[in-house]
Amino acid sequence: MMLKFRYLHSLLFSCIAFTIITTLICLFGGINISGVTLLNNSFVLYLCLGVTIVSLLITLISLKKTLPVTLLKVVFILTFVVAGYLLFDLVILGLVRGFMVAYSLASKPNSTYPLMVRIAYIIKTKYSMILNGVWTTLWLSLLGTIFGLILGLVLVILRTLEIDRRDQEGKAFLKKIGHWFANIYITVFRGTPMLVQAIIIYYFLPGILSGVFGIDRSVFINILTPGVAGLITVSLNTTAYLSEVLRGGIEAINIGQMEAARSLGMSRTKAMLHIIFPQAIKNSLPAICNEFIINIKDTSVLSVISVMDLFFMVNMINGASGNQDAIFIAAAIYLVLTYGIAFIMKKIEHKMNLVAKPLPSSN
Amino acid sequence: MVVLKIVNLTKSFGDLEVLKGINLDVNKGEVLSIIGSSGSGKSTLLRCLNELEEPNSGEIIFEGVNLLDAKININQLRQEIGMVFQNFNLFENLDVLENCLIAPTKVLHLDKKSAEKRAIKQLKAVGLSDFIHADTRSLSGGQKQRVAIARALCMEPKIMLFDEPTSALDPEISGEVLDVIKDLANQGMTMVIVTHEMAFARSVSDQVVFMDQGVILEKGTPSEIFTHPKKTRTKEFLKRYL
């Protein structure tokens, strides 16, 4: 039986996965099963080397000769079972063991304790802080994406305004200003880091606003708390990106949709509102979800203006404990959040792209 | 009575002159077919009639109003000029009934009930009363085009423009669309039809126009054009369809 390409692929993949996982375990000092350290550093290194050589050999042979598929299947499954167990042991059992130890500890475990014990101790003592951080991260990125979508729609209206020969001079001029504003806005907000924008908005916006409105600066400082300034930053930033996304969504729509709407007597605005935007938003939904996921991760830079998001909280925990252990908690939570949202969004998209309803036959 | 009067209409895309001075009258209740080879400017002429393309010069006088006048409200005039496209252009975010409702409710500001009554009447007339809540994507080409016709008729237009309504359909299916258009002609609707269906043009038209290279080469009754064409170019063109 010929060796199929996908088996070769899976084999290589499993070897790489195995190598990465065992290397990780090696880095964390091996695993401990009923008192015996199974994977200490040297053991893992030899194992990795061995697995890599064997897999390379198998791959090389299989390139020259046909190998029985069942053999490859067995190797493939075995590698995954071992790798899967090691991962399970490292994360899940490791955490369980960590908690068991952590609960019996009266004081903070020092660096001689395994990492999982230290992480478990942090979770045990600081979980409310972490949960508050998660909450802040979630609402900031969700509201930021929603506001960004609304403002992005406004911006995309400005960008797609067409100057008609029937427009009076003043109207045409206003439309031109609209174009300019939208283009400058997008250039500025896409061309500067969110970190920089956050600092400018938090530290300088109150002064600018008090200059403009002639009201005392402290009024604006009270309004622009870190949370509000952070939300403004995320929203304005998202606006710039989503308006580009939406413009792409609009351009992807067949020109015939607009022509049909216009031929029925709809004005450009009405056609946009009732025909083009609903389709454009639907087309852009994956990109909008993507922006939400990006926002979850990117709100971490707002800790620079002391927005108490997940990253800020973890940083604070790290600062107090004098090490960087808590960062793994942040990594895991960010991963769960982004993956969870991606999963939900996929379901929603799937639902929205419903296959056409079955119909009675005709003619 | 002349409903639509086209005077010296020209249109060019960049350096390419597509329409070189078109003069044409469409009478009330008349069916006018425009035939000609691809690139002769017939679709452009039709699209100029509701200003989907902006002509360079000339006049289009619809019921005494010049369409090209900068002061008139083109959206208001378009309500009275129905158009059916080659590629149907049904609104993809709406179902069949909603396609027919959107313009009457949002443009004419009819209340939902009377708009729905109108839409169902029109959909029934084109034989699609079983499909009112269907997704437009699930329809066949012929059904889509019939929805498009119903959608245009829901605005109760005074004139209908058909831009190659059967070119995207296979010959078997185009029959069902042509039947609908024929029905419409029998009801006395004023229509301008750009088409490649010579037999249809011959049977349904009151007036046939043959266009070539941006000018009207010949016009007359169907029998004049199809049986006794005067110009050699017309003869050449028609030979391929016989």
XYZ file of C-alpha atoms in Angstrom:
605
model
C 0.000 0.000 0.000
C 1.311 3.398 -0.933
C 2.197 5.810 1.787
C -0.263 8.609 1.685
C 0.943 12.139 2.018
C -1.358 12.977 4.918
C 0.100 10.223 7.084
C 3.558 11.555 6.469
C 2.270 14.924 7.417
C 0.634 13.742 10.624
C 3.734 11.843 11.610
C 5.957 14.858 11.215
C 3.437 16.975 13.042
C 3.173 14.589 15.964
C 6.953 14.430 16.279
C 7.193 18.180 16.383
C 4.396 18.355 18.946
C 6.058 15.704 21.047
C 9.367 17.508 20.933
C 7.838 20.820 21.930
C 5.845 19.351 24.790
C 8.704 17.329 26.213
C 10.987 20.332 25.920
C 8.434 22.345 27.860
C 8.268 19.689 30.554
C 12.031 19.624 30.676
C 12.053 23.376 31.187
C 9.656 23.066 34.111
C 11.853 20.515 35.807
C 10.257 17.265 34.736
C 7.124 15.565 35.968
C 6.685 13.878 39.257
C 4.657 10.684 39.411
C 4.297 9.297 42.935
C 7.569 10.720 44.085
C 9.660 9.696 41.100
C 10.837 12.402 38.747
C 10.209 10.967 35.310
C 11.424 13.579 32.940
C 14.432 15.325 34.262
C 16.436 17.480 31.954
C 18.916 14.990 30.545
C 16.304 12.262 30.141
C 14.067 14.590 28.136
C 16.901 15.736 25.959
C 17.794 12.149 25.062
C 14.146 11.313 24.503
C 13.597 14.287 22.212
C 16.693 13.470 20.295
C 15.634 9.847 19.959
C 12.102 10.663 18.813
C 13.353 13.189 16.320
C 15.906 10.774 14.847
C 13.380 7.942 14.615
C 10.773 10.157 13.002
C 13.289 11.510 10.542
C 14.390 7.975 9.691
C 10.812 6.840 9.155
C 10.146 9.875 7.021
C 13.272 9.295 4.948
C 12.489 5.619 4.458
C 8.916 6.370 3.557
C 10.076 8.782 0.902
C 12.074 5.990 -0.750
C 9.938 2.972 0.039
C 6.303 2.372 0.667
C 5.584 1.566 4.277
C 2.493 -0.190 5.605
C -0.011 2.427 6.608
C -0.952 0.524 9.770
C 2.581 0.879 11.113
C 2.501 4.610 10.589
C -0.915 4.785 12.189
C 0.335 2.960 15.260
C 3.379 5.225 15.560
C 1.188 8.255 15.077
C -1.381 7.220 17.676
C 1.284 6.159 20.177
C 3.109 9.465 19.897
C -0.100 11.325 20.472
C -1.158 9.233 23.434
C 2.189 9.803 25.117
C 2.277 13.489 24.264
C -1.340 13.912 25.334
C -0.693 12.248 28.669
C 2.366 14.360 29.309
C 0.436 17.548 28.562
C -2.465 16.425 30.759
C -0.046 15.633 33.545
C 1.749 18.928 33.208
C -1.278 21.198 33.186
C -4.276 19.519 34.774
C -2.709 17.080 37.212
C 0.073 19.568 37.864
C -2.459 22.184 38.843
C -4.400 19.723 40.998
C -1.216 18.707 42.783
C -0.277 22.368 43.015
C -3.591 23.209 44.693
C -3.243 20.323 47.093
C 0.134 21.603 48.154
C -0.917 25.260 48.055
C -3.836 24.680 50.398
C -1.595 23.193 53.022
C 0.778 26.122 52.798
C 0.452 28.924 55.323
C 2.760 31.372 53.570
C 3.829 32.172 50.023
C 5.784 29.316 48.417
C 9.321 30.321 47.526
C 11.070 29.577 44.259
C 12.110 26.056 45.330
C 8.507 24.931 44.972
C 7.374 23.722 41.518
C 5.836 26.374 39.273
C 2.373 24.812 39.427
C 2.331 25.110 43.217
C 3.283 28.762 42.978
C 0.595 29.393 40.343
C -1.997 27.542 42.396
C -1.115 29.640 45.414
C -1.572 32.849 43.408
C -4.959 31.681 42.111
C -6.006 30.690 45.625
C -5.098 34.027 47.184
C -5.662 36.522 44.363
C -8.602 35.104 42.404
C -10.887 38.091 43.017
C -8.297 40.493 41.629
C -7.860 38.315 38.555
C -11.618 38.027 38.019
C -11.985 41.812 38.278
C -9.262 42.158 35.667
C -10.991 39.679 33.354
C -14.249 41.572 33.736
C -12.574 44.902 32.890
C -10.820 43.405 29.876
C -14.089 41.929 28.610
C -16.274 45.014 28.895
C -13.553 47.296 27.578
C -13.023 45.251 24.452
C -16.713 44.501 23.917
C -17.883 48.109 24.316
C -14.851 49.302 22.370
C -15.761 47.034 19.466
C -19.429 48.071 19.534
C -18.648 51.802 19.671
C -15.952 51.263 17.069
C -18.457 49.573 14.783
C -20.981 52.400 15.129
C -18.379 55.131 14.625
C -16.773 53.081 11.860
C -20.099 53.079 10.026
C -20.253 56.864 10.341
C -16.705 57.148 9.054
C -17.375 54.836 6.141
C -20.431 56.927 5.217
C -18.158 59.969 5.129
C -15.618 58.123 3.018
C -18.056 56.793 0.464
C -19.987 60.019 -0.079
C -20.179 60.682 -3.785
C -20.247 64.185 -5.096
C -23.180 64.465 -7.435
C -23.549 67.021 -10.171
C -26.870 68.026 -8.618
C -25.180 68.970 -5.334
C -24.984 72.640 -4.508
C -21.505 74.036 -4.053
C -21.781 74.110 -0.270
C -22.936 70.480 -0.083
C -20.173 69.306 -2.382
C -17.648 71.162 -0.238
C -18.976 69.569 2.943
C -18.729 66.155 1.330
C -15.132 66.872 0.400
C -14.379 67.862 4.001
C -15.989 64.587 5.079
C -13.618 62.636 2.822
C -10.641 64.531 4.141
C -11.611 64.076 7.753
C -12.128 60.339 7.332
C -8.837 59.870 5.536
C -6.855 61.874 8.072
C -8.551 60.104 10.961
C -7.726 56.674 9.578
C -4.146 57.637 8.777
C -3.555 59.016 12.269
C -5.186 56.210 14.250
C -3.745 53.400 12.175
C -0.364 55.027 12.031
C 0.252 55.413 15.769
C 0.406 52.734 18.470
C -2.574 52.402 20.777
C -0.170 52.779 23.688
C 0.740 56.275 22.504
C -2.897 57.156 21.832
C -3.865 56.039 25.327
C -1.262 58.253 26.960
C -2.240 61.267 24.877
C -5.946 60.783 25.579
C -5.489 60.184 29.284
C -2.933 62.877 30.076
C -3.557 65.566 27.464
C -7.227 65.352 26.470
C -8.495 67.037 29.684
C -6.239 70.023 29.020
C -7.292 70.226 25.366
C -10.979 69.960 26.258
C -10.753 72.605 28.970
C -9.056 74.885 26.444
C -11.815 74.287 23.927
C -14.790 74.611 26.279
C -13.291 77.058 28.723
C -14.220 74.885 31.694
C -11.826 74.038 34.486
C -9.458 71.179 33.710
C -10.367 69.242 36.856
C -13.893 68.695 35.514
C -12.502 66.727 32.592
C -9.945 64.944 34.723
C -12.810 63.676 36.879
C -14.705 62.477 33.825
C -11.714 60.923 32.106
C -10.920 58.209 34.607
C -8.496 55.555 33.361
C -11.462 53.328 32.452
C -13.187 56.029 30.394
C -9.957 57.132 28.737
C -9.196 53.491 27.976
C -12.639 52.936 26.474
C -12.249 56.054 24.333
C -8.855 54.855 23.136
C -10.079 51.392 22.203
C -13.200 52.773 20.518
C -11.349 55.365 18.442
C -8.719 52.849 17.464
C -11.270 50.217 16.516
C -13.203 52.828 14.526
C -10.233 53.342 12.238
C -9.711 49.641 11.624
C -13.366 48.708 11.297
C -14.098 51.527 8.872
C -11.479 49.990 6.590
C -13.029 46.574 7.073
C -16.500 47.925 6.316
C -15.258 49.770 3.256
C -13.916 46.459 1.990
C -17.280 44.870 2.777
C -19.107 47.569 0.838
C -16.782 47.356 -2.131
C -17.322 43.615 -2.287
C -21.049 44.116 -2.884
C -22.137 43.928 -6.493
C -22.740 47.387 -7.957
C -26.069 46.046 -9.231
C -27.475 46.147 -5.678
C -26.977 49.910 -5.537
C -28.274 50.387 -9.080
C -31.398 48.374 -8.354
C -32.060 50.411 -5.229
C -31.506 53.689 -7.057
C -33.717 52.578 -9.950
C -36.570 52.165 -7.469
C -36.195 55.783 -6.430
C -34.203 55.298 -3.242
C -31.769 58.045 -2.386
C -28.130 57.083 -1.915
C -28.510 57.286 1.851
C -31.595 55.068 1.889
C -29.955 52.537 -0.398
C -26.909 52.464 1.866
C -29.023 52.092 4.987
C -31.460 49.431 3.816
C -29.527 47.489 1.204
C -25.779 48.028 1.303
C -24.975 48.255 5.018
C -26.878 45.128 6.096
C -24.974 43.134 3.487
C -21.659 44.822 4.200
C -21.931 44.191 7.944
C -22.856 40.591 7.341
C -19.917 40.152 4.975
C -17.578 41.830 7.444
C -18.780 39.851 10.451
C -15.730 37.573 10.583
C -13.424 40.596 10.443
C -15.467 42.391 13.119
C -15.196 39.353 15.406
C -11.506 39.269 14.691
C -11.254 42.886 15.789
C -13.017 41.975 19.044
C -10.475 39.236 19.665
C -7.623 41.599 18.854
C -9.118 44.122 21.295
C -9.147 41.538 24.090
C -5.424 41.147 23.679
C -4.614 44.767 22.883
C -6.416 46.276 25.849
C -3.437 44.974 27.831
C -1.461 48.040 26.696
C -3.976 50.224 28.525
C -2.378 49.167 31.807
C 0.044 51.989 31.003
C -2.682 54.467 32.021
C -3.589 52.182 34.939
C -6.743 50.691 33.478
C -7.253 47.751 35.810
C -7.554 45.066 33.171
C -6.307 41.505 33.390
C -2.750 42.408 32.463
C -2.637 45.245 34.982
C -3.840 42.965 37.779
C -1.381 40.222 36.911
C 1.385 42.777 36.741
C 0.419 44.009 40.173
C 0.479 40.453 41.563
C 3.878 39.917 39.998
C 5.152 43.170 41.434
C 4.045 42.205 44.915
C 5.500 38.709 44.759
C 8.742 39.740 43.108
C 8.579 37.190 40.280
C 6.740 36.724 36.989
C 4.781 33.550 37.813
C 1.326 35.076 37.429
C 1.937 35.823 33.759
C 1.086 32.186 32.991
C -2.351 32.769 34.472
C -2.793 35.772 32.181
C -1.625 33.754 29.196
C -4.077 30.942 29.950
C -7.007 33.315 30.538
C -6.322 35.343 27.382
C -6.131 32.112 25.430
C -9.397 30.817 26.853
C -11.144 34.152 26.220
C -9.984 34.530 22.635
C -10.566 30.907 21.762
C -13.978 30.927 23.430
C -15.062 34.038 21.559
C -13.730 32.710 18.274
C -15.723 29.540 18.879
C -18.962 31.399 19.665
C -18.518 33.701 16.682
C -17.968 30.757 14.394
C -21.287 29.302 15.553
C -23.035 32.630 14.951
C -21.522 33.002 11.492
C -22.533 29.491 10.664
C -26.078 30.282 11.725
C -26.209 33.495 9.706
C -25.035 31.795 6.528
C -28.032 29.515 6.689
C -28.507 27.387 3.627
C -31.538 28.432 1.634
C -34.798 27.042 2.938
C -36.204 24.090 1.015
C -38.949 25.186 -1.305
C -41.951 23.670 -3.027
C -41.154 22.730 -6.597
C -42.620 24.823 -9.348
C -42.914 25.015 -13.120
C -49.151 60.793 -26.638
C -45.405 60.912 -26.175
C -44.373 59.783 -22.709
C -40.648 59.787 -23.218
C -38.837 61.969 -25.686
C -35.122 61.622 -26.240
C -33.449 64.518 -28.019
C -29.897 64.467 -29.346
C -28.568 62.329 -26.516
C -24.829 61.729 -26.369
C -22.734 59.748 -23.929
C -19.087 58.865 -23.886
C -16.923 56.861 -21.521
C -13.646 58.737 -21.650
C -12.671 58.919 -25.305
C -15.107 56.240 -26.331
C -18.267 57.709 -27.798
C -21.044 55.281 -26.985
C -24.097 57.298 -27.967
C -23.778 59.736 -30.830
C -26.934 61.803 -30.849
C -29.981 59.659 -30.252
C -33.487 60.916 -31.069
C -36.407 58.760 -30.066
C -40.041 59.053 -28.988
C -41.886 56.522 -26.889
C -45.669 56.772 -26.937
C -47.981 55.893 -24.085
C -48.828 52.200 -23.997
C -46.266 51.413 -26.620
C -43.691 48.638 -26.495
C -40.404 49.717 -27.996
C -37.660 47.160 -28.540
C -34.058 48.090 -29.052
C -32.008 45.529 -30.934
C -28.437 45.563 -32.122
C -25.145 43.805 -31.650
C -23.188 43.957 -28.406
C -21.402 47.261 -27.946
C -23.849 49.161 -30.117
C -24.836 51.285 -27.116
C -28.340 49.969 -26.569
C -27.879 49.112 -22.886
C -26.176 52.452 -22.282
C -29.103 54.223 -23.905
C -31.517 52.386 -21.624
C -29.446 53.133 -18.542
C -29.412 56.808 -19.472
C -33.204 56.855 -19.412
C -33.291 56.671 -15.615
C -29.917 58.304 -15.271
C -28.008 55.297 -13.993
C -25.563 56.573 -16.568
C -25.228 60.304 -16.835
C -25.485 61.480 -20.445
C -23.037 64.109 -21.681
C -25.560 66.186 -23.532
C -29.071 66.125 -24.918
C -32.494 65.939 -23.334
C -34.637 63.183 -21.922
C -38.131 64.523 -21.507
C -40.339 62.317 -19.372
C -43.919 63.569 -19.128
C -42.838 67.107 -19.896
C -39.937 67.198 -17.411
C -36.335 67.149 -18.552
C -34.653 64.387 -16.563
C -31.246 65.913 -17.017
C -32.250 69.245 -15.500
C -29.949 69.823 -12.503
C -32.818 71.165 -10.413
C -35.192 68.239 -10.580
C -35.269 65.500 -7.950
C -34.098 62.429 -9.828
C -35.181 60.074 -7.032
C -38.756 61.209 -7.448
C -38.684 60.620 -11.199
C -37.077 57.210 -10.820
C -40.092 56.105 -8.769
C -42.107 56.323 -11.960
C -39.555 54.561 -14.150
C -39.282 50.857 -13.373
C -36.189 48.969 -14.390
C -35.388 45.294 -14.773
C -31.744 44.249 -15.035
C -29.953 41.518 -16.878
C -28.555 40.081 -13.642
C -31.803 40.486 -11.673
C -30.073 42.403 -8.860
C -32.492 41.207 -6.216
C -31.572 42.544 -2.790
C -29.628 39.701 -1.255
C -30.317 40.681 2.344
C -34.077 40.477 1.870
C -36.514 37.696 1.033
C -38.885 37.752 -1.932
C -41.664 39.698 -0.263
C -39.290 42.139 1.425
C -37.678 42.816 -1.954
C -41.064 43.984 -3.162
C -41.863 45.885 0.047
C -38.733 47.884 0.621
C -39.236 50.589 -1.992
C -42.995 51.111 -1.495
C -42.546 51.446 2.261
C -39.287 53.380 2.380
C -39.721 55.542 -0.718
C -43.478 55.932 -1.203
C -44.045 55.686 2.576
C -46.997 53.348 2.164
C -48.102 51.625 5.341
C -47.018 48.029 5.602
C -50.458 46.566 5.025
C -51.237 48.241 1.735
C -47.673 47.735 0.515
C -47.984 44.058 1.298
C -51.288 43.885 -0.535
C -49.676 45.464 -3.545
C -46.647 43.172 -3.392
C -48.699 40.003 -3.081
C -50.866 41.090 -5.988
C -47.812 41.614 -8.168
C -46.145 38.397 -7.071
C -49.329 36.542 -7.866
C -49.392 38.154 -11.304
C -45.917 36.826 -12.061
C -46.853 33.410 -10.700
C -44.785 33.420 -7.534
C -47.409 33.555 -4.820
C -46.004 30.317 -3.332
C -42.594 31.904 -2.884
C -43.276 35.094 -0.976
C -41.123 34.158 2.003
C -38.437 32.347 0.022
C -34.789 33.263 0.203
C -33.917 34.903 -3.108
C -30.817 32.745 -3.420
C -32.950 29.624 -3.558
C -34.823 30.760 -6.668
C -34.058 29.809 -10.245
C -32.957 32.506 -12.672
C -36.392 32.754 -14.232
C -38.032 33.088 -10.829
C -35.522 35.727 -9.792
C -36.250 37.777 -12.869
C -39.988 37.509 -12.278
C -39.468 38.740 -8.701
C -37.445 41.632 -10.125
C -40.320 42.516 -12.434
C -42.812 42.323 -9.567
C -40.524 44.484 -7.443
C -40.427 47.174 -10.109
C -44.183 46.990 -10.650
C -44.857 47.483 -6.937
C -43.839 51.104 -7.425
C -46.640 51.377 -10.025
C -44.333 52.947 -12.596
C -45.542 54.723 -15.705
C -42.879 53.160 -17.857
C -40.774 50.022 -17.583
C -37.236 49.600 -18.835
C -35.944 46.078 -19.503
C -32.199 45.670 -19.892
C -31.708 42.312 -21.636
C -34.072 40.598 -19.201
C -33.418 37.090 -20.521
C -29.723 37.217 -21.420
C -28.680 35.519 -18.211
C -31.257 32.758 -18.610
C -31.224 29.598 -20.655
C -33.705 29.496 -23.546
C -36.018 27.106 -21.758
C -36.445 29.379 -18.768
C -36.498 32.682 -20.607
C -39.954 31.747 -21.885
C -41.519 32.212 -18.454
C -40.039 35.682 -18.158
C -41.050 36.671 -21.676
C -44.612 35.545 -20.948
C -44.731 37.895 -17.979
C -43.474 40.766 -20.110
C -46.038 39.929 -22.794
C -48.821 40.008 -20.202
C -47.590 43.393 -19.136
C -47.645 44.616 -22.733
C -51.216 43.412 -23.121
C -52.175 45.421 -20.048
C -50.976 48.538 -21.822
C -47.762 49.220 -19.929
C -45.332 51.499 -21.728
C -42.075 49.610 -22.107
C -38.611 49.964 -23.538
C -36.933 46.593 -23.986
C -33.339 45.941 -24.906
C -33.227 42.375 -26.112
C -31.524 39.719 -28.186
C -34.733 37.692 -28.477
C -35.730 38.582 -32.020
C -38.856 36.437 -32.144
C -40.042 38.001 -28.925
C -39.244 41.529 -30.091
C -41.132 40.870 -33.274
C -44.247 39.581 -31.576
C -44.492 42.010 -28.685
C -43.241 45.343 -30.064
C -45.088 48.256 -31.576
C -41.841 49.853 -32.580
C -38.405 48.359 -33.159
C -35.174 50.289 -33.143
C -31.961 48.917 -34.612
C -28.844 50.463 -33.112
C -25.349 50.263 -34.487
C -22.215 51.979 -33.234
C -24.001 54.527 -31.109
C -26.620 55.650 -33.582
C -30.122 54.583 -34.456
C -29.684 53.073 -37.884
C -33.239 52.116 -38.514
C -36.578 52.230 -36.781
C -40.053 51.162 -37.638
C -42.764 48.601 -37.014
C -41.647 45.015 -36.449
C -42.643 43.989 -39.938
C -40.714 46.882 -41.458
C -37.545 45.997 -39.584
C -37.733 42.225 -39.600
C -39.181 41.518 -43.023
C -38.127 44.510 -45.075
C -35.003 45.992 -43.534
C -33.679 48.843 -45.635
C -30.075 49.097 -44.479
C -27.546 46.427 -45.363
C -26.171 46.497 -41.803
C -29.599 45.627 -40.458
C -29.923 42.802 -42.944
C -26.513 41.482 -41.949
C -27.407 41.604 -38.276
C -30.779 39.919 -38.707
C -29.366 37.189 -40.920
C -27.677 35.630 -37.914
C -30.990 35.256 -36.136
C -32.877 33.624 -38.974
